[in-house]
Amino acid sequence: MKTKRLFTLLAWAATFGLAAPALAAPAAKEPVKASLRLKWLPQTQFAGFYYALAKGYYKEEGIDLTINPGGPNLLTENLVATGADTFGLSGGTDSVMAAIDKGMPIVSVGVSHQITPFVFVTKKDGPKTLKEFEGKKVTAWFTGAQYVLFGMLANQGVDRSKVDIQPQQVSVTPFVNGDVDVVTATWYNELYTIRQRVGEQNLRMFKAEDYGITFPRDTLIVSTKTAQEQPELVKAFLRASIRGWREAMAHPKDAVDIVMKVAPTLDRAHQEFMLTEAYRLMTAGNAKSEGLFWIDPAAMQKAEEFLLTNKVISKPVDVSKAFDSRFLQAIPVAERRP
C-alpha cells in the first residue's frame, strides 16, 4: 500500500508540474578508526595486512585502519592493553599468557603461525645433539624462544644450567663468525640470511616439533574492552585480514610490491622467500581445514601446561577465555580456508 501511495503522489506531482518529493538517502556511516600494531618492522611476514589495506578491504568493512610498525623496544601486549592500539600482532601464545598472568586485559582472537616458526641452528662441525649444547654458547630471543629451548633441553634430560644461554642480537653475524655455537632463526627471516652466508649444506637444525613441543606464534590480540564492546569491529577486522592474506598469496608479486612501497630498502628475493614461508606456517596443521588464524584449543592447552610447568606463568590461565575463537567462527569456514 505504501508503494501505491508513493506512486500516486509522484504521478500527481508530475501532472501539476510540481517538484517530486525528495527521498532521503540513508546517512553514510562513518568508518571506525582503528590501528594494528605489528610485532616488527614492515616486511612480508605481514603482507596480508598491508595487502588488505592497499586494496581497501578494511574500508569495505567500515574500518579506517592504520598499520603501526613494531620494533625491538615495543611490546604489542602493552600497547593494546592500554588502548594505544586497537589490534596487535603479538609475540605468541607464550607472551599472551604471560601478559594475562600479569593482569593485562587482553584476549587473543586469532593465531597466525600454527607451528613453531623458529629453529635452533648449528654448523655441521658444531653440536650434533642437544646434549652437546652443554658447554656451548647458545643465543635465543628472550621473548619466548628461550622457553622453547628450555623445554627441548628438559625433554632430553639436559641440564640447562650447563648451557651458556645468552640473549640474541638482531644480527646473525656472531654465529656466522663462529662467536656463537647455536643461534635461533625464524624459518622466514634469519634462516634465509644464514643459508646465504654459510651455505645450507653446512648447517644442522633442531626443530621444536621433533622434541614434542609446538608453540604457535604471531597472535592477533585486542583488549578485553574491545572484544566485549565492539565484537562486530573484531569480526570485520578478521574478515578483511583473512581476505588480504588469501589474495596476497594468490597474487604474490603484487603483495611483495605493496610491502616494498612501504619499505623500499628491503631485499626483494628475501621478501619473496619470506612470504612463502610465512604462509606455510599459517596454513600448517588444522588451519588447512579450519582456516587462517585458527585457534587450536588442544595446542593452546598444551602450551599453557608447558608454561605453567616451567614457571613462565604463576597460575593456570583459562585458555578458552584467553584465546577466544567466537569471532573467527562467526565467519563462514569457506571464507577462512587458505
Short mmCIF file of C-alpha atoms in Angstrom, two decimals:
data_model
loop_
_atom_site.label_atom_id
_atom_site.label_comp_id
_atom_site.label_asym_id
_atom_site.label_seq_id
_atom_site.Cartn_x
_atom_site.Cartn_y
_atom_site.Cartn_z
CA MET A 1 0.00 0.00 0.00
CA LYS A 2 2.87 2.36 0.80
CA THR A 3 4.36 1.78 -2.67
CA LYS A 4 1.00 2.50 -4.33
CA ARG A 5 0.55 5.76 -2.39
CA LEU A 6 4.07 6.88 -3.30
CA PHE A 7 3.44 6.15 -6.99
CA THR A 8 0.13 8.13 -6.88
CA LEU A 9 1.86 11.09 -5.22
CA LEU A 10 4.61 11.13 -7.83
CA ALA A 11 2.10 10.95 -10.67
CA TRP A 12 0.03 13.77 -9.16
CA ALA A 13 3.11 15.96 -8.79
CA ALA A 14 4.12 15.34 -12.40
CA THR A 15 0.61 16.21 -13.66
CA PHE A 16 0.55 19.61 -11.98
CA GLY A 17 4.21 20.43 -12.67
CA LEU A 18 5.22 20.20 -9.08
CA ALA A 19 8.57 19.02 -7.85
CA ALA A 20 8.61 15.41 -6.77
CA PRO A 21 9.13 14.91 -3.05
CA ALA A 22 12.76 14.20 -2.21
CA LEU A 23 13.52 10.69 -0.95
CA ALA A 24 16.06 10.98 1.84
CA ALA A 25 19.09 8.71 1.30
CA PRO A 26 20.34 6.86 4.35
CA ALA A 27 23.22 8.68 6.02
CA ALA A 28 26.62 7.18 5.20
CA LYS A 29 28.12 5.51 8.23
CA GLU A 30 31.48 6.91 9.28
CA PRO A 31 34.25 4.29 9.24
CA VAL A 32 35.58 3.30 12.63
CA LYS A 33 39.14 4.46 13.23
CA ALA A 34 41.38 1.63 14.39
CA SER A 35 45.05 0.67 14.41
CA LEU A 36 47.02 -2.54 14.07
CA ARG A 37 50.39 -2.74 15.84
CA LEU A 38 52.76 -5.21 14.26
CA LYS A 39 55.37 -7.17 16.21
CA TRP A 40 58.24 -5.98 14.00
CA LEU A 41 59.20 -3.63 11.17
CA PRO A 42 57.41 -3.79 7.78
CA GLN A 43 58.17 -6.99 5.83
CA THR A 44 56.21 -9.69 4.02
CA GLN A 45 55.70 -11.57 7.27
CA PHE A 46 52.79 -9.10 7.48
CA ALA A 47 51.95 -8.95 3.78
CA GLY A 48 48.28 -9.90 4.13
CA PHE A 49 47.55 -6.92 6.35
CA TYR A 50 49.29 -4.48 4.04
CA TYR A 51 47.55 -6.06 1.04
CA ALA A 52 44.13 -5.68 2.67
CA LEU A 53 44.88 -2.05 3.50
CA ALA A 54 46.14 -1.21 -0.01
CA LYS A 55 43.18 -2.88 -1.71
CA GLY A 56 40.60 -1.22 0.52
CA TYR A 57 39.33 -4.37 2.25
CA TYR A 58 39.29 -2.73 5.67
CA LYS A 59 37.39 0.27 4.32
CA GLU A 60 34.83 -2.07 2.77
CA GLU A 61 34.33 -3.48 6.26
CA GLY A 62 33.84 0.01 7.69
CA ILE A 63 37.31 0.34 9.25
CA ASP A 64 39.67 3.26 8.80
CA LEU A 65 42.80 1.28 9.69
CA THR A 66 46.32 2.49 10.37
CA ILE A 67 49.15 -0.06 10.48
CA ASN A 68 51.84 0.82 13.00
CA PRO A 69 55.21 -0.97 12.83
CA GLY A 70 56.72 -2.70 15.81
CA GLY A 71 60.33 -2.70 16.89
CA PRO A 72 62.84 -4.06 19.40
CA ASN A 73 61.65 -1.84 22.26
CA LEU A 74 57.90 -2.11 21.71
CA LEU A 75 55.66 -4.66 23.43
CA THR A 76 52.45 -5.14 21.49
CA GLU A 77 50.61 -6.56 24.50
CA ASN A 78 51.26 -3.36 26.48
CA LEU A 79 50.12 -1.09 23.64
CA VAL A 80 46.87 -3.00 23.11
CA ALA A 81 46.16 -3.39 26.82
CA THR A 82 46.48 0.38 27.37
CA GLY A 83 44.36 1.26 24.34
CA ALA A 84 47.21 2.85 22.40
CA ASP A 85 46.43 0.37 19.58
CA THR A 86 43.16 -1.37 18.77
CA PHE A 87 44.61 -4.60 17.38
CA GLY A 88 48.02 -6.14 17.75
CA LEU A 89 50.08 -8.93 16.25
CA SER A 90 51.96 -10.06 19.34
CA GLY A 91 54.78 -12.49 20.02
CA GLY A 92 52.91 -15.71 20.57
CA THR A 93 50.93 -17.98 22.85
CA ASP A 94 53.65 -17.62 25.48
CA SER A 95 53.67 -13.80 25.51
CA VAL A 96 49.87 -13.64 25.54
CA MET A 97 49.60 -15.95 28.54
CA ALA A 98 52.46 -14.21 30.34
CA ALA A 99 50.73 -10.85 29.81
CA ILE A 100 47.40 -12.19 31.08
CA ASP A 101 49.20 -13.73 34.05
CA LYS A 102 50.43 -10.21 34.90
CA GLY A 103 46.88 -8.88 34.75
CA MET A 104 46.88 -7.26 31.32
CA PRO A 105 43.32 -7.02 29.93
CA ILE A 106 43.90 -8.63 26.53
CA VAL A 107 42.47 -11.56 24.59
CA SER A 108 43.72 -13.38 21.50
CA VAL A 109 41.22 -13.59 18.64
CA GLY A 110 43.43 -15.43 16.16
CA VAL A 111 46.74 -17.26 15.78
CA SER A 112 48.83 -16.70 12.67
CA HIS A 113 51.66 -19.25 12.80
CA GLN A 114 50.20 -22.64 13.64
CA ILE A 115 53.55 -24.26 14.44
CA THR A 116 56.79 -23.04 15.99
CA PRO A 117 58.17 -20.53 13.46
CA PHE A 118 61.81 -20.78 14.51
CA VAL A 119 64.56 -23.39 14.78
CA PHE A 120 67.88 -23.64 16.59
CA VAL A 121 70.77 -23.78 14.14
CA THR A 122 74.32 -25.11 14.45
CA LYS A 123 77.07 -25.62 11.93
CA LYS A 124 77.79 -29.16 10.78
CA ASP A 125 81.06 -29.17 12.72
CA GLY A 126 79.24 -27.95 15.86
CA PRO A 127 76.84 -29.71 18.28
CA LYS A 128 75.11 -32.73 16.76
CA THR A 129 72.70 -33.39 19.63
CA LEU A 130 71.02 -31.30 22.32
CA LYS A 131 73.27 -32.99 24.88
CA GLU A 132 76.23 -31.43 23.08
CA PHE A 133 74.77 -27.96 23.75
CA GLU A 134 76.37 -28.29 27.19
CA GLY A 135 79.39 -26.02 27.44
CA LYS A 136 78.39 -24.19 24.26
CA LYS A 137 77.24 -20.60 23.73
CA VAL A 138 73.59 -20.55 22.64
CA THR A 139 71.63 -17.41 21.82
CA ALA A 140 67.84 -17.09 21.84
CA TRP A 141 65.29 -14.31 21.89
CA PHE A 142 64.22 -13.71 25.46
CA THR A 143 60.69 -13.02 24.27
CA GLY A 144 59.57 -16.64 24.35
CA ALA A 145 62.12 -18.56 22.29
CA GLN A 146 64.18 -19.29 25.39
CA TYR A 147 61.26 -21.20 26.92
CA VAL A 148 61.02 -23.43 23.88
CA LEU A 149 64.74 -24.09 24.19
CA PHE A 150 64.35 -24.87 27.92
CA GLY A 151 61.61 -27.37 27.12
CA MET A 152 63.61 -29.08 24.39
CA LEU A 153 66.61 -29.44 26.71
CA ALA A 154 64.43 -30.75 29.54
CA ASN A 155 62.81 -33.32 27.27
CA GLN A 156 66.28 -34.71 26.51
CA GLY A 157 67.43 -34.65 30.12
CA VAL A 158 69.92 -31.85 29.51
CA ASP A 159 70.76 -29.59 32.47
CA ARG A 160 70.26 -26.11 31.04
CA SER A 161 72.49 -24.58 33.74
CA LYS A 162 75.38 -26.24 31.87
CA VAL A 163 74.47 -24.38 28.66
CA ASP A 164 75.65 -20.79 28.18
CA ILE A 165 72.32 -19.30 27.07
CA GLN A 166 72.51 -15.62 26.11
CA PRO A 167 70.03 -13.07 24.69
CA GLN A 168 70.27 -12.95 20.92
CA GLN A 169 71.21 -9.88 18.91
CA VAL A 170 69.33 -8.76 15.82
CA SER A 171 72.29 -9.71 13.61
CA VAL A 172 73.33 -13.31 12.97
CA THR A 173 76.92 -12.24 12.29
CA PRO A 174 78.23 -13.59 15.65
CA PHE A 175 77.03 -17.07 14.61
CA VAL A 176 78.42 -16.72 11.09
CA ASN A 177 81.79 -15.63 12.51
CA GLY A 178 81.92 -18.53 14.98
CA ASP A 179 81.45 -16.49 18.16
CA VAL A 180 78.17 -18.30 18.87
CA ASP A 181 77.68 -22.08 18.64
CA VAL A 182 73.90 -22.19 18.36
CA VAL A 183 71.61 -19.46 17.05
CA THR A 184 67.84 -19.07 16.88
CA ALA A 185 66.41 -18.42 13.44
CA THR A 186 62.91 -17.96 12.08
CA TRP A 187 62.14 -20.05 9.02
CA TYR A 188 61.28 -16.94 7.01
CA ASN A 189 63.96 -14.45 8.06
CA GLU A 190 67.24 -15.25 9.84
CA LEU A 191 67.48 -18.73 8.33
CA TYR A 192 67.44 -17.21 4.86
CA THR A 193 70.37 -14.95 5.76
CA ILE A 194 72.33 -17.76 7.44
CA ARG A 195 71.87 -20.05 4.43
CA GLN A 196 73.10 -17.29 2.14
CA ARG A 197 76.21 -16.65 4.22
CA VAL A 198 77.13 -20.12 5.49
CA GLY A 199 75.53 -22.48 2.98
CA GLU A 200 72.61 -24.78 3.71
CA GLN A 201 74.80 -27.86 3.34
CA ASN A 202 76.92 -26.63 6.26
CA LEU A 203 74.04 -26.31 8.73
CA ARG A 204 72.16 -28.53 11.16
CA MET A 205 68.72 -27.60 12.53
CA PHE A 206 66.94 -28.55 15.75
CA LYS A 207 63.14 -28.24 15.42
CA ALA A 208 60.87 -27.92 18.45
CA GLU A 209 58.30 -30.28 16.96
CA ASP A 210 60.92 -33.06 16.82
CA TYR A 211 61.08 -32.86 20.63
CA GLY A 212 57.33 -32.84 21.29
CA ILE A 213 56.91 -29.07 21.57
CA THR A 214 54.78 -26.75 19.45
CA PHE A 215 54.48 -23.06 20.15
CA PRO A 216 52.05 -21.29 17.79
CA ARG A 217 53.06 -17.65 17.45
CA ASP A 218 52.13 -14.29 15.91
CA THR A 219 48.87 -13.99 17.80
CA LEU A 220 46.20 -11.40 16.97
CA ILE A 221 45.10 -9.63 20.13
CA VAL A 222 42.60 -6.99 21.25
CA SER A 223 41.78 -5.52 24.63
CA THR A 224 39.05 -7.26 26.58
CA LYS A 225 37.10 -3.99 26.39
CA THR A 226 37.18 -4.00 22.58
CA ALA A 227 36.18 -7.66 22.49
CA GLN A 228 33.23 -7.03 24.79
CA GLU A 229 32.03 -3.68 23.45
CA GLN A 230 32.87 -3.88 19.73
CA PRO A 231 32.51 -7.52 18.65
CA GLU A 232 31.40 -6.52 15.13
CA LEU A 233 34.58 -4.48 14.70
CA VAL A 234 36.66 -7.52 15.63
CA LYS A 235 34.79 -9.73 13.16
CA ALA A 236 35.12 -7.12 10.41
CA PHE A 237 38.86 -6.81 11.02
CA LEU A 238 39.30 -10.57 10.84
CA ARG A 239 37.26 -10.83 7.62
CA ALA A 240 39.34 -8.15 5.90
CA SER A 241 42.64 -9.57 7.17
CA ILE A 242 41.82 -13.11 6.06
CA ARG A 243 40.76 -11.81 2.66
CA GLY A 244 44.02 -9.86 2.46
CA TRP A 245 46.12 -12.93 3.18
CA ARG A 246 44.24 -15.15 0.74
CA GLU A 247 44.57 -12.58 -2.03
CA ALA A 248 48.22 -11.84 -1.18
CA MET A 249 49.09 -15.48 -1.77
CA ALA A 250 47.03 -15.58 -4.96
CA HIS A 251 49.00 -12.54 -6.19
CA PRO A 252 52.45 -12.80 -4.51
CA LYS A 253 54.22 -10.36 -6.84
CA ASP A 254 51.60 -7.73 -6.12
CA ALA A 255 51.86 -8.47 -2.39
CA VAL A 256 55.64 -8.01 -2.37
CA ASP A 257 55.27 -4.78 -4.38
CA ILE A 258 52.84 -3.40 -1.81
CA VAL A 259 55.13 -4.16 1.13
CA MET A 260 58.17 -2.75 -0.66
CA LYS A 261 56.33 0.50 -1.28
CA VAL A 262 56.17 0.81 2.50
CA ALA A 263 59.80 -0.31 2.98
CA PRO A 264 61.70 0.23 -0.31
CA THR A 265 65.11 -0.84 1.04
CA LEU A 266 64.06 -4.46 1.60
CA ASP A 267 65.70 -7.18 -0.48
CA ARG A 268 63.10 -8.48 -2.93
CA ALA A 269 64.38 -12.05 -3.15
CA HIS A 270 64.36 -12.31 0.63
CA GLN A 271 60.83 -10.89 0.83
CA GLU A 272 59.56 -13.36 -1.77
CA PHE A 273 61.05 -16.21 0.27
CA MET A 274 59.62 -14.78 3.50
CA LEU A 275 56.10 -14.53 2.08
CA THR A 276 56.10 -18.18 1.02
CA GLU A 277 57.48 -19.39 4.35
CA ALA A 278 55.14 -17.23 6.44
CA TYR A 279 52.13 -18.60 4.58
CA ARG A 280 53.41 -22.16 5.04
CA LEU A 281 53.43 -21.59 8.79
CA MET A 282 49.96 -20.02 8.64
CA THR A 283 48.45 -22.96 6.77
CA ALA A 284 50.03 -25.77 8.79
CA GLY A 285 48.05 -28.24 10.87
CA ASN A 286 44.33 -27.71 11.33
CA ALA A 287 44.40 -24.37 9.52
CA LYS A 288 44.07 -26.31 6.27
CA SER A 289 40.53 -27.31 7.22
CA GLU A 290 39.57 -24.70 9.83
CA GLY A 291 41.01 -21.67 8.07
CA LEU A 292 43.55 -18.91 8.62
CA PHE A 293 44.18 -17.62 12.15
CA TRP A 294 42.63 -20.78 13.60
CA ILE A 295 42.86 -21.15 17.36
CA ASP A 296 43.57 -24.81 18.13
CA PRO A 297 42.23 -25.47 21.65
CA ALA A 298 44.44 -28.54 22.17
CA ALA A 299 47.60 -26.66 21.14
CA MET A 300 46.71 -23.74 23.41
CA GLN A 301 46.08 -26.05 26.36
CA LYS A 302 49.35 -27.87 25.82
CA ALA A 303 51.22 -24.56 25.65
CA GLU A 304 49.55 -23.41 28.88
CA GLU A 305 50.59 -26.59 30.68
CA PHE A 306 54.16 -26.23 29.41
CA LEU A 307 54.38 -22.58 30.56
CA LEU A 308 52.94 -23.47 33.97
CA THR A 309 55.37 -26.35 34.44
CA ASN A 310 58.30 -24.13 33.51
CA LYS A 311 57.04 -21.32 35.78
CA VAL A 312 56.66 -18.81 32.96
CA ILE A 313 53.17 -18.16 34.33
CA SER A 314 52.44 -18.19 38.05
CA LYS A 315 48.96 -19.68 37.90
CA PRO A 316 46.70 -21.50 35.43
CA VAL A 317 45.24 -19.45 32.58
CA ASP A 318 41.69 -20.08 31.35
CA VAL A 319 42.64 -20.93 27.78
CA SER A 320 39.08 -20.65 26.45
CA LYS A 321 38.92 -17.03 27.63
CA ALA A 322 42.48 -16.09 26.76
CA PHE A 323 42.04 -17.41 23.19
CA ASP A 324 38.50 -16.61 22.05
CA SER A 325 37.59 -18.27 18.75
CA ARG A 326 33.99 -16.98 18.63
CA PHE A 327 34.88 -14.08 16.36
CA LEU A 328 36.55 -16.37 13.83
CA GLN A 329 33.75 -18.90 13.99
CA ALA A 330 31.26 -16.18 13.07
CA ILE A 331 32.94 -16.11 9.64
CA PRO A 332 31.94 -18.99 7.31
CA VAL A 333 34.73 -21.58 7.22
CA ALA A 334 34.76 -21.47 3.40
CA GLU A 335 35.84 -17.81 3.64
CA ARG A 336 38.60 -18.65 6.11
CA ARG A 337 40.26 -21.59 4.37
CA PRO A 338 43.55 -20.92 2.56
#
